[in-house]
Amino acid sequence: MRVYKTPEIRNVAVVGHGASGKTSLVDALAFVAGTSKRHGSVKDGTALTDYTADEIERKYSINLALAVAEWMDTKVNLIDTPGYLDFTGDALAGVYAADSAVVVLSATAGVEVGTEKVWDYCEGRALPRLFFVSLMDKEHANFERVFNQIKAQLTPKVIPVEIPVGEGFEFHGIINLFSKKAHLYKKGTKAGEYDEVDVPDEYKDRFDKYSQELIESIAATDDTLLERYLGGEEIGRDEAIAAMKGGMAKGELFPLFCGAAELTYGTRALLNKLVELCPAPHERPPVDAQRWGTAERLTLKPDDTGPLAAQVFKTVSEPHVGDVTLFRIFSGRVKNGQDVWNAPREASEKLNHLCVGLGKERIEIPELHAGDIGVVAKLRDTHTNDTLSTKEMGLVLPKIPFPEPVITVAVEVKQRGEEDKLSTGLHKLHEEDPTFHHEYNSELAQTLIRGLGERHLEIVVGRLARKFGVHAQTAKPKVAYRETFRGKSEGQGKHKKQTGGRGQFGDVIIHMEPYTAAQAEADEIDFDDNVAVVSDITGGSIPKEFIKPAMDGCRLTVTTGVKFGYPMINVKVTVVDGSYHAVDSSQVAFEQAGRLAVLEATEKCGPVLLEPIMKVVVTVPNDYLGNVTADLNSRRGMIIDTDDRGVVKLVTAEVPLDKLFGYTTSLRGMSQGRASSTMEFLEYRQMPRGLMDEVLAEQSGGKKGG
Ligand SMILES: Nc1nc2c(ncn2[C@@H]2O[C@H](COP(=O)(O)OP(=O)(O)OP(=O)(O)O)[C@@H](O)[C@H]2O)c(=O)[nH]1
Ligand SMILES: [Mg+2]
């Protein structure tokens, strides 16, 4: 492969809902262009960009992956992205690395929730976009319906530049509105060979209607063009293409293409337009960078002579190779073997075997120019979202705002003693994939992992085994219950021990009562961990130096749990009286006495269990409202509010955390992926008696923390 200069490069993200045909399209584009020698297929596990073991097994994309189509003396860098929401972080990364996007839609399913999501990502970056309606050969394919859905749900500025000849099983050609020719595909040919013919008679009316719309839309983007058009002047093809490119750059036009990628139908025309309509890197707005450790900001253009700034937008780990780093150069250029600098990590890295990515294949290249996308293996200290620069400049680019995790599960090692390996592995996986988070929760004695969906975490656990040899399984996270008091109570703790020499003596009397943060604030009393401990000792029944230890003993006992082993909250302990011994009393003895006093007071009052309640806000299209509210009720949820937002409702509910395990996944299931939710901790609330007994029964035998 030759070296391409900035104006000869197109960086195109291929985005869309799951199973809309993105990977098949990328494979076909690279194959038809001749850059990839083999026409692969997702079904056979041979598609260019679905090459990891996980992807071959599951037959859908999990990782962003690169391919190249060399076409019309241009290098089109294709960034295939996964459609499933579990892996949407990679779709976002693809959008950040690209200068334009092809939004792929299935001709049978049309606009889906994943399409809306990636559309928003592209909006956020103001990327020029074109649509490709694929799977035109599938039964029930309907071009017109998809076109209308796009118009209604994504943008009214969509404009077809091609129309299909036949649909579903009848689909066999495409009419190009620019060239005014029809391409009729020859059945059974390998690379979508076709006969070019005049527009068939039966398509004349449709052709005229769409052509008219196309030329009017193009003319509308430019006043002088419009004037000439209205004056009856013909607008030439090149002029029309240039105007369309300008319209796309301003977000005023979104051309619509169609085809069947798996059959390679429609892919040549699309390649032509990717080159002609999509911007080269230098035609995009400049980016902002910062000099690490200073407030100095720079505006960077994709210029070879500018300072090097390249963003790592993805790390993949590959068997026998290790970590492979995918980066986009926003400014400057790099040469094979060059040393670069990762400023925040203070790490020097060598770009050995600088490559271009073509699926799992990596093609070595002597240099990459500004705006290009490259691949390099074996960087030691560089992770996703880092910037590579030079030591003199030390630049950092704005980070890709990866989405926050939405689900949490616990993870346990299958073999004891592997806990350290687990934690190292999880940390590495987070550096690779910023949408994956992990933490050890010492209260629950569980390692919690968070991600964008169950599939996401399942893949992570698989990687953990393959890459780090840690075999782990997921489990339901334990619930951090709390205890509290219902009424006032009193307790005395007397610690007395005579062991030969000096004895141990402490004696404390306390009052305990329910108490709230608001009360503590009004009384100006410390309320750390939602517990207040005060002294009301006057007249010296306990000497000063023993009051503090007595209080500490009380606090420690309350906060580590008394009856059920969960921390007690919303209580106030007042040390009111006690006694001491001139010789045998000590601080330790009073700490012990405080503990005994709390135990006695608690025993008398019958403590209760509190459970965490989450505030859940569900955004749900009206059609699924019934399902969603019925389901929330079945989870002991209380619906607080239902707000009308046009086509969707915003349902606010208060639901016990215990009932929310797996909620995100089942919400997607009950709404065909269209509903989404957020949740946050609201407060602790007393559990219903029956359920409290259940929790306690579950625990007896094995104390919490197992
Ligand atoms: N009939 C028909 N099937 C197709 C076509 N393109 C893709 N498919 C099939 O549709 C399914 C999904 O195709 P993919 O290319 O994997 O779709 P994708 O958008 O990459 O899916 P994700 O990676 O999950 O987001 C596969 O089974 C393909 O074989 C097409 O043009 N015609
Ligand atoms: Mg795919």
XYZ file of C-alpha atoms and ligand atoms in Angstrom:
739
model
C 0.000 0.000 0.000
C 1.302 3.429 -0.879
C 1.521 6.423 1.415
C -1.421 8.804 1.056
C -1.260 12.552 1.682
C -3.895 14.424 3.681
C -6.142 15.453 0.746
C -6.166 11.831 -0.433
C -7.621 10.513 2.817
C -11.246 9.990 3.898
C -12.016 8.817 7.434
C -15.487 7.346 7.433
C -17.268 5.848 10.449
C -19.804 3.180 9.552
C -22.527 3.393 12.179
C -26.050 2.123 12.755
C -28.303 -0.175 14.728
C -27.236 -3.795 15.383
C -27.560 -6.127 12.379
C -28.250 -3.309 9.927
C -25.422 -4.586 7.718
C -22.417 -2.405 8.650
C -19.788 -5.105 8.821
C -21.037 -6.651 5.576
C -20.866 -3.221 3.950
C -17.311 -2.553 5.104
C -16.210 -5.954 3.858
C -17.863 -5.367 0.478
C -16.383 -1.869 0.074
C -12.846 -3.082 0.762
C -13.354 -6.097 -1.517
C -14.933 -4.243 -4.427
C -12.142 -1.677 -4.235
C -9.669 -4.541 -4.517
C -7.858 -3.659 -1.294
C -9.148 -6.798 0.382
C -8.655 -9.893 -1.724
C -11.455 -11.945 -0.230
C -15.182 -11.325 -0.012
C -15.918 -12.297 3.574
C -19.210 -12.876 5.309
C -20.469 -12.349 8.825
C -22.406 -15.631 8.723
C -19.288 -17.658 7.877
C -17.159 -15.821 10.402
C -14.921 -14.464 7.651
C -15.960 -10.787 7.556
C -12.954 -8.494 7.461
C -13.811 -6.496 10.585
C -15.488 -9.190 12.746
C -12.291 -11.153 13.308
C -11.984 -11.672 17.056
C -12.920 -15.061 18.498
C -15.877 -13.510 20.341
C -17.222 -11.934 17.160
C -16.796 -15.022 15.002
C -18.615 -17.084 17.597
C -21.481 -14.639 18.160
C -21.805 -13.263 14.618
C -22.049 -9.622 15.596
C -19.502 -6.873 16.117
C -18.147 -6.201 19.573
C -15.131 -4.062 18.756
C -14.581 -1.121 16.534
C -12.344 -2.315 13.689
C -10.577 -0.772 10.716
C -10.536 -1.514 7.014
C -9.302 0.380 3.973
C -10.710 0.812 0.491
C -8.286 2.348 -2.030
C -10.495 3.933 -4.647
C -10.045 6.760 -7.152
C -6.498 7.423 -5.880
C -7.915 7.953 -2.432
C -7.555 5.958 0.742
C -10.925 5.523 2.404
C -10.355 4.532 6.019
C -13.467 2.622 7.058
C -14.242 2.396 10.749
C -16.681 -0.434 11.403
C -18.505 0.038 14.697
C -20.735 -2.274 16.740
C -24.472 -1.551 16.724
C -25.480 -3.112 20.031
C -25.925 -0.611 22.838
C -23.681 -2.704 25.069
C -20.753 -1.682 22.887
C -21.862 1.828 22.035
C -18.653 3.234 23.499
C -16.899 1.981 20.365
C -19.494 3.608 18.106
C -18.766 6.901 19.859
C -15.014 6.358 19.514
C -15.484 5.712 15.792
C -17.408 8.937 15.395
C -14.612 10.812 17.191
C -11.945 9.380 14.914
C -13.863 10.057 11.694
C -14.491 13.085 9.486
C -17.768 11.739 8.113
C -20.147 8.858 8.668
C -22.234 6.376 6.718
C -25.401 5.689 8.670
C -26.492 2.178 7.699
C -30.149 1.133 7.951
C -31.790 -2.176 7.267
C -34.358 -1.955 4.460
C -36.739 -4.026 6.549
C -36.302 -2.472 9.991
C -35.625 1.170 9.099
C -34.857 3.657 11.863
C -34.198 1.824 15.127
C -33.100 2.873 18.580
C -29.433 2.301 17.728
C -29.816 4.494 14.635
C -31.121 7.337 16.785
C -28.239 6.902 19.200
C -25.478 7.073 16.573
C -27.310 9.924 14.862
C -26.980 11.890 18.102
C -23.286 11.037 18.329
C -22.764 12.369 14.790
C -24.781 15.503 15.595
C -22.503 16.095 18.572
C -19.490 16.177 16.241
C -21.341 17.898 13.364
C -20.141 15.116 11.060
C -21.200 15.192 7.406
C -23.280 12.045 6.914
C -24.822 9.922 4.239
C -27.351 7.136 4.586
C -27.071 3.653 3.134
C -30.203 1.501 3.144
C -28.839 -2.026 2.983
C -30.465 -5.467 2.793
C -32.615 -4.258 -0.114
C -32.763 -7.889 -1.276
C -34.408 -9.105 1.910
C -38.067 -10.062 1.981
C -40.273 -7.071 2.938
C -37.547 -4.556 2.092
C -39.150 -1.166 1.556
C -37.001 1.771 0.454
C -39.769 4.372 0.540
C -40.792 3.469 4.088
C -37.210 3.771 5.367
C -36.831 7.099 3.566
C -39.983 8.421 5.242
C -38.874 7.175 8.652
C -35.561 8.967 8.293
C -37.397 12.132 7.319
C -39.752 11.892 10.290
C -37.382 10.610 12.960
C -33.868 11.780 12.074
C -33.790 14.667 9.629
C -36.064 16.287 7.036
C -32.903 17.115 5.056
C -32.408 13.571 3.762
C -32.388 13.331 -0.017
C -32.214 10.158 -2.174
C -29.495 10.155 -4.839
C -30.359 6.619 -5.917
C -33.532 4.574 -6.114
C -33.792 0.778 -6.211
C -35.004 -1.293 -9.149
C -37.217 -3.885 -7.502
C -37.348 -4.617 -3.799
C -36.943 -7.753 -1.693
C -36.471 -10.825 -3.859
C -37.063 -8.637 -6.924
C -34.247 -6.241 -6.130
C -31.762 -6.278 -8.986
C -30.613 -2.771 -9.769
C -30.128 0.840 -8.809
C -30.978 4.023 -10.667
C -28.464 6.775 -10.170
C -30.112 10.180 -10.133
C -26.865 12.008 -10.908
C -25.778 9.931 -13.909
C -29.409 9.315 -15.002
C -28.434 5.696 -15.644
C -29.587 2.391 -14.195
C -27.223 -0.338 -13.108
C -28.755 -3.774 -13.494
C -26.794 -6.390 -11.602
C -25.819 -9.667 -13.139
C -26.915 -12.457 -10.866
C -24.160 -14.578 -9.409
C -21.227 -12.304 -10.202
C -18.584 -11.981 -7.555
C -18.055 -8.273 -7.250
C -21.435 -6.909 -8.242
C -20.831 -6.542 -11.989
C -23.649 -4.786 -13.789
C -24.963 -3.556 -17.112
C -25.374 0.169 -17.401
C -28.637 0.985 -19.170
C -31.041 3.885 -19.570
C -33.694 4.326 -16.926
C -36.298 1.596 -17.578
C -39.623 2.954 -18.825
C -41.629 1.758 -15.874
C -39.312 3.786 -13.586
C -39.487 7.039 -15.574
C -42.101 8.680 -13.306
C -40.324 7.826 -10.082
C -37.032 8.888 -11.602
C -38.446 12.286 -12.637
C -39.992 12.881 -9.233
C -36.829 12.039 -7.287
C -34.511 13.828 -9.718
C -36.552 16.949 -9.398
C -36.407 16.763 -5.593
C -32.669 16.130 -5.684
C -31.790 19.048 -7.896
C -34.069 21.389 -5.955
C -32.498 20.374 -2.662
C -29.025 20.906 -4.076
C -29.902 24.278 -5.592
C -31.424 25.372 -2.288
C -28.013 25.136 -0.584
C -26.550 27.956 -2.665
C -28.218 31.234 -3.684
C -26.480 31.683 -7.051
C -27.142 28.073 -7.946
C -30.783 28.508 -7.035
C -31.078 31.603 -9.165
C -29.615 29.827 -12.161
C -31.792 26.816 -11.604
C -34.925 28.948 -11.366
C -33.794 30.775 -14.493
C -34.044 27.449 -16.293
C -30.306 26.819 -16.557
C -29.102 23.228 -16.287
C -26.769 22.488 -13.389
C -23.891 20.222 -14.416
C -22.944 17.046 -12.559
C -19.672 18.358 -11.142
C -21.313 21.515 -9.958
C -24.119 19.540 -8.358
C -21.641 17.252 -6.582
C -19.632 20.224 -5.307
C -22.805 21.901 -4.034
C -23.914 18.686 -2.378
C -20.540 18.310 -0.652
C -20.881 21.887 0.589
C -24.416 21.210 1.805
C -23.272 18.086 3.653
C -20.438 19.979 5.316
C -22.948 22.489 6.657
C -25.368 19.801 7.781
C -27.943 20.941 5.246
C -28.042 17.792 3.112
C -27.876 14.103 3.876
C -27.806 11.994 0.698
C -29.472 8.590 0.747
C -28.028 5.507 -0.997
C -29.263 1.959 -1.220
C -28.058 -1.535 -1.999
C -27.410 -4.995 -0.654
C -23.926 -5.043 0.776
C -23.750 -8.779 1.107
C -24.220 -9.079 -2.671
C -21.931 -6.037 -3.145
C -24.843 -4.294 -4.908
C -24.591 -0.554 -4.622
C -21.082 -0.543 -3.208
C -19.238 0.941 -6.231
C -21.571 3.906 -6.387
C -21.154 4.369 -2.655
C -17.346 4.259 -2.932
C -17.452 6.944 -5.612
C -19.521 9.168 -3.384
C -17.432 8.561 -0.265
C -14.500 9.970 -2.211
C -16.445 12.773 -3.888
C -18.733 13.906 -1.073
C -16.972 13.169 2.203
C -14.443 15.692 3.477
C -10.703 15.050 3.607
C -9.236 15.713 7.078
C -8.106 19.238 6.203
C -11.635 20.172 5.179
C -12.888 19.676 8.733
C -12.774 22.330 11.493
C -9.557 22.483 13.551
C -9.370 20.881 16.983
C -8.329 22.263 20.354
C -5.376 20.884 22.265
C -3.708 21.759 25.528
C -0.090 21.701 26.569
C -0.021 19.250 29.433
C 0.506 20.841 32.815
C -0.102 24.377 31.541
C -3.126 26.474 30.649
C -1.782 27.014 27.146
C -4.228 26.062 24.398
C -3.518 25.497 20.732
C -5.731 25.187 17.726
C -4.567 22.336 15.537
C -5.162 21.763 11.848
C -4.421 18.465 10.118
C -1.190 19.793 8.726
C 2.028 17.790 8.316
C 4.095 20.710 9.558
C 2.061 21.177 12.747
C 3.035 19.654 16.116
C 2.191 15.977 16.458
C -1.092 15.222 18.227
C -2.624 11.768 17.774
C -5.506 10.385 19.780
C -5.782 6.750 20.829
C -9.426 5.924 20.255
C -9.278 2.171 20.727
C -7.111 -0.584 22.162
C -7.701 -4.197 21.165
C -5.843 -7.114 22.603
C -4.957 -9.833 20.165
C -3.646 -13.305 20.763
C 0.118 -13.656 20.170
C 0.443 -9.885 19.650
C -0.790 -8.224 22.823
C -2.292 -4.782 22.871
C -2.857 -3.104 19.535
C -3.368 0.650 19.581
C -5.552 2.486 17.059
C -4.887 6.192 16.736
C -5.994 9.167 14.680
C -3.493 11.883 13.824
C -5.087 15.296 14.272
C -1.924 17.249 13.534
C 1.609 16.519 12.321
C 2.790 13.255 10.818
C 4.532 10.124 12.040
C 7.214 7.878 10.639
C 7.807 4.202 11.261
C 10.046 3.745 14.301
C 9.512 7.277 15.568
C 9.584 8.066 19.289
C 6.500 9.780 20.623
C 5.554 11.100 24.045
C 2.520 10.410 26.199
C 2.607 13.511 28.397
C 0.146 12.720 31.255
C 1.769 9.298 31.779
C 5.267 10.668 31.230
C 5.944 7.759 28.913
C 8.072 7.624 25.820
C 6.765 5.174 23.225
C 8.267 3.881 20.009
C 6.076 3.480 16.936
C 7.682 0.262 15.762
C 6.024 -1.408 12.801
C 3.743 1.476 12.018
C 0.737 0.025 10.215
C -2.536 0.559 8.458
C -5.353 -1.727 9.649
C -7.188 -3.995 7.231
C -9.291 -6.170 9.510
C -6.955 -8.421 11.480
C -4.224 -7.812 8.944
C -1.791 -4.973 9.557
C 0.009 -3.502 6.586
C 3.327 -1.818 7.404
C 3.718 1.696 6.144
C 6.766 4.012 6.238
C 4.801 7.064 7.318
C 1.350 8.466 7.949
C 0.321 12.002 7.116
C -1.816 14.463 9.062
C -5.398 13.299 9.427
C -4.635 9.623 8.847
C -5.481 6.678 11.047
C -2.789 4.231 12.115
C -2.228 1.070 14.100
C 0.733 0.103 16.235
C 1.347 -2.815 18.581
C 3.170 -3.175 21.879
C 3.001 0.315 23.315
C 3.853 -0.053 26.969
C 2.064 2.718 28.779
C -0.551 4.095 26.434
C -4.258 3.435 26.742
C -7.547 4.380 25.155
C -8.190 8.129 25.214
C -4.498 9.065 25.604
C -2.765 11.538 23.298
C 0.572 10.845 21.617
C 2.697 13.904 20.982
C 6.311 14.991 21.204
C 8.305 15.683 24.343
C 8.885 19.316 23.297
C 5.165 20.041 22.948
C 3.483 17.569 25.340
C 0.026 18.028 23.872
C -3.252 16.527 25.031
C -6.451 16.402 22.987
C -9.916 16.594 24.566
C -10.995 13.165 25.723
C -13.739 11.163 24.073
C -16.693 11.404 26.498
C -17.331 7.668 26.821
C -20.751 6.793 28.249
C -21.082 5.961 31.945
C -21.924 2.385 32.944
C -25.588 1.562 33.471
C -25.503 -1.883 35.069
C -23.631 -3.425 37.975
C -22.931 -7.039 38.795
C -20.637 -8.748 41.272
C -17.754 -10.888 40.087
C -16.115 -13.716 41.996
C -13.067 -15.789 41.213
C -13.729 -19.493 40.816
C -10.470 -20.406 42.467
C -9.495 -18.995 45.827
C -6.289 -16.990 45.895
C -6.784 -15.415 42.473
C -8.223 -12.178 43.883
C -5.092 -10.153 43.148
C -4.937 -11.393 39.591
C -8.597 -10.472 39.242
C -8.036 -6.931 40.342
C -5.009 -6.472 38.057
C -6.946 -7.886 35.120
C -9.967 -5.685 35.733
C -7.773 -2.618 35.929
C -6.135 -3.410 32.587
C -9.513 -4.022 30.988
C -10.711 -0.623 32.175
C -7.714 1.042 30.554
C -8.612 -0.705 27.311
C -12.331 0.010 27.556
C -13.312 3.170 29.440
C -16.998 2.156 29.474
C -16.061 -0.688 31.823
C -15.536 0.126 35.519
C -14.747 -1.951 38.606
C -14.336 -1.495 42.336
C -13.944 -3.545 45.472
C -16.722 -2.838 47.941
C -15.409 -3.654 51.369
C -18.779 -3.436 53.071
C -20.255 -6.074 50.777
C -16.939 -7.895 50.494
C -17.608 -8.117 46.768
C -15.892 -6.912 43.610
C -18.407 -4.995 41.539
C -18.096 -4.512 37.796
C -20.099 -1.971 35.836
C -20.770 -1.705 32.156
C -23.236 -0.838 29.431
C -25.187 -4.093 29.472
C -25.107 -7.756 30.380
C -23.534 -8.724 27.069
C -20.778 -6.191 27.691
C -19.919 -7.643 31.098
C -20.152 -11.196 29.782
C -17.521 -10.321 27.164
C -15.351 -8.677 29.824
C -15.446 -11.793 31.987
C -14.507 -13.868 28.930
C -11.543 -11.603 28.220
C -10.476 -11.866 31.816
C -10.123 -15.607 31.394
C -8.483 -15.507 27.997
C -6.105 -12.651 28.549
C -5.258 -12.905 32.230
C -6.071 -16.532 32.981
C -8.504 -15.514 35.728
C -11.632 -17.619 35.710
C -14.455 -15.677 37.259
C -18.218 -15.772 37.417
C -20.779 -13.059 37.867
C -23.240 -12.906 40.714
C -25.952 -10.648 42.004
C -24.429 -7.820 44.028
C -25.311 -7.952 47.702
C -27.462 -5.205 49.074
C -25.986 -2.867 51.658
C -28.771 -2.919 54.240
C -28.794 -0.726 57.313
C -30.224 -1.048 60.811
C -31.986 1.542 62.837
C -33.960 2.213 66.002
C -37.676 2.628 66.281
C -38.073 4.117 69.788
C -36.080 5.431 72.703
C -34.071 3.007 74.756
C -31.559 2.870 77.555
C -28.631 0.623 78.216
C -25.888 0.057 80.718
C -22.530 -1.485 79.995
C -20.315 -2.644 82.822
C -16.919 -3.987 81.940
C -15.213 -5.630 84.868
C -12.237 -7.945 84.828
C -9.837 -9.026 87.506
C -6.778 -10.713 86.125
C -4.227 -10.978 88.852
C -2.598 -7.541 88.976
C -4.414 -4.429 87.957
C -8.099 -4.892 87.008
C -10.238 -3.478 84.290
C -13.270 -1.422 85.167
C -15.635 0.735 83.117
C -19.301 1.497 83.591
C -21.423 3.533 81.169
C -25.122 4.342 80.931
C -26.529 5.590 77.635
C -29.752 6.735 76.015
C -30.415 5.872 72.378
C -33.049 7.382 70.136
C -33.940 7.824 66.451
C -32.348 10.904 64.975
C -32.147 12.519 61.551
C -29.634 14.578 59.636
C -32.003 17.538 59.829
C -32.172 17.312 63.604
C -28.390 17.028 63.825
C -28.031 20.119 61.729
C -30.491 22.063 63.868
C -28.738 20.909 67.071
C -25.329 21.563 65.503
C -24.124 18.069 66.309
C -21.717 16.004 64.199
C -23.560 13.357 62.231
C -20.736 11.346 60.657
C -21.986 8.111 59.073
C -25.495 9.229 60.053
C -24.777 8.640 63.727
C -24.552 11.193 66.546
C -22.717 10.342 69.771
C -22.733 12.965 72.526
C -22.004 13.186 76.215
C -24.287 14.603 78.856
C -22.062 13.802 81.808
C -21.906 16.483 84.421
C -20.622 16.241 87.967
C -17.818 13.793 87.234
C -19.535 10.379 87.459
C -17.012 9.488 84.720
C -13.732 11.431 84.638
C -13.041 13.436 81.494
C -10.338 11.161 80.096
C -12.751 8.219 79.978
C -15.704 9.980 78.349
C -14.137 10.082 74.908
C -13.206 6.345 74.924
C -16.739 5.509 76.085
C -18.165 7.531 73.188
C -15.748 5.901 70.731
C -16.823 2.462 71.935
C -20.454 3.419 71.339
C -19.779 4.814 67.861
C -17.734 1.856 66.704
C -20.403 -0.586 67.803
C -23.242 1.376 66.222
C -21.465 1.876 62.906
C -20.338 -1.728 62.514
C -23.778 -3.086 63.244
C -25.401 -4.533 66.277
C -28.194 -6.969 65.693
C -27.943 -7.983 62.025
C -24.385 -7.022 61.167
C -25.277 -3.951 59.114
C -24.242 -0.447 60.135
C -26.863 1.346 62.172
C -27.922 4.776 60.933
C -30.137 7.664 62.018
C -29.549 7.250 65.740
C -28.291 9.409 68.536
C -26.395 7.973 71.498
C -26.085 10.073 74.643
C -23.724 9.020 77.398
C -25.636 10.059 80.508
C -24.017 8.416 83.503
C -21.605 5.767 84.741
C -19.050 5.014 87.397
C -15.314 4.370 87.635
C -12.635 2.909 89.814
C -9.673 5.029 90.917
C -7.102 2.311 90.183
C -8.672 -0.217 87.790
C -10.329 2.060 85.233
C -8.725 2.539 81.833
C -9.574 3.881 78.384
C -9.887 0.378 76.974
C -12.285 -0.609 79.727
C -14.532 2.358 78.931
C -14.484 1.561 75.222
C -15.694 -1.908 76.113
C -18.345 -0.522 78.478
C -19.635 1.752 75.670
C -19.945 -1.243 73.387
C -21.883 -3.273 75.989
C -24.215 -0.349 76.656
C -25.123 -0.085 72.958
C -25.751 -3.825 72.751
C -28.112 -3.705 75.705
C -30.003 -0.657 74.500
C -30.451 -2.184 71.056
C -31.608 -5.513 72.405
C -34.373 -3.759 74.326
C -35.815 -1.751 71.465
C -36.063 -4.215 68.583
C -34.021 -2.737 65.761
C -35.281 -2.861 62.182
C -33.669 -3.327 58.809
C -33.521 -0.525 56.231
C -33.041 -1.062 52.535
C -31.663 1.311 49.883
C -34.314 2.869 47.668
C -33.358 4.130 44.225
C -34.954 6.904 42.275
C -35.468 5.473 38.793
C -36.358 7.643 35.827
C -37.487 5.755 32.746
C -37.836 7.384 29.348
C -40.344 5.270 27.493
C -42.211 5.653 24.184
C -45.977 5.827 24.807
C -46.562 2.385 23.275
C -44.599 0.648 25.990
C -45.778 2.695 28.971
C -48.175 -0.018 30.223
C -45.468 -2.696 30.197
C -43.001 -0.492 31.965
C -45.276 0.673 34.785
C -46.659 -2.831 35.408
C -43.106 -4.108 35.641
C -42.083 -1.340 38.050
C -45.041 -2.225 40.287
C -44.014 -5.857 40.308
C -40.614 -4.747 41.583
C -42.177 -3.130 44.679
C -41.735 0.212 42.917
C -43.828 3.272 43.651
C -44.597 5.444 40.640
C -44.183 9.038 41.750
C -44.710 10.895 38.498
C -45.465 10.364 34.814
C -44.489 13.303 32.692
C -45.722 13.708 29.135
C -42.920 14.577 26.692
C -44.689 14.146 23.376
C -43.904 10.729 21.930
C -42.287 9.589 25.156
C -43.196 9.606 28.820
C -40.824 10.219 31.690
C -41.756 7.859 34.498
C -40.250 8.550 37.912
C -40.425 5.722 40.412
C -38.943 4.782 43.768
C -37.789 1.177 43.735
C -35.829 -0.954 46.230
C -32.315 -1.599 44.918
C -32.744 -5.301 45.634
C -35.387 -5.464 42.901
C -33.337 -3.676 40.263
C -30.823 -6.368 39.412
C -30.989 -6.920 35.648
C -33.412 -4.034 35.199
C -31.632 -2.340 32.276
C -31.629 -5.553 30.278
C -35.255 -6.412 30.946
C -36.289 -2.821 30.193
C -34.607 -3.107 26.786
C -36.376 -6.418 26.276
C -39.844 -5.128 27.127
C -39.518 -2.050 24.894
C -37.572 -3.401 21.910
C -34.645 -1.375 23.136
C -36.510 1.913 22.994
C -36.825 2.701 26.684
C -33.862 3.804 28.747
C -33.407 4.482 32.428
C -31.224 6.243 34.915
C -31.074 5.498 38.604
C -29.603 7.106 41.652
C -29.640 6.428 45.359
C -32.528 8.156 47.090
C -32.658 7.040 50.720
C -32.834 4.154 53.154
C -36.320 2.975 54.027
C -37.667 0.463 56.504
C -38.285 -2.949 54.969
C -41.638 -4.669 55.179
C -41.554 -7.097 58.114
C -41.980 -10.233 56.001
C -39.150 -9.348 53.670
C -36.903 -8.436 56.547
C -37.388 -11.927 57.937
C -36.522 -13.345 54.516
C -33.285 -11.410 54.352
C -32.352 -12.453 57.856
C -33.202 -16.079 57.156
C -31.009 -15.985 54.051
C -28.183 -14.727 56.188
C -28.415 -17.070 59.116
C -25.851 -19.768 58.747
C -23.517 -17.651 56.664
C -22.968 -14.189 58.000
C -22.913 -11.347 55.487
C -19.786 -11.266 53.402
C -19.983 -15.034 53.217
N -30.061 -10.464 2.709
C -29.037 -9.711 3.123
N -28.482 -9.971 4.303
C -27.472 -9.179 4.693
C -26.980 -8.117 3.902
N -25.983 -7.520 4.555
C -25.850 -8.172 5.724
N -26.742 -9.169 5.806
C -26.910 -10.109 6.925
O -27.413 -9.400 8.025
C -26.816 -9.813 9.244
C -26.169 -8.621 9.929
O -25.138 -8.128 9.119
P -23.865 -7.414 9.729
O -23.070 -6.930 8.587
O -23.209 -8.275 10.717
O -24.573 -6.220 10.470
P -23.900 -5.161 11.475
O -24.623 -3.899 11.274
O -22.440 -5.168 11.327
O -24.314 -5.764 12.878
P -23.628 -5.413 14.337
O -22.192 -5.639 14.185
O -24.281 -6.331 15.293
O -23.973 -4.015 14.652
C -25.831 -10.888 8.863
O -26.420 -12.135 9.079
C -25.576 -10.666 7.399
O -25.258 -11.860 6.736
C -27.585 -7.892 2.635
O -27.223 -7.021 1.873
N -28.606 -8.727 2.307
Mg -20.974 -5.458 12.640
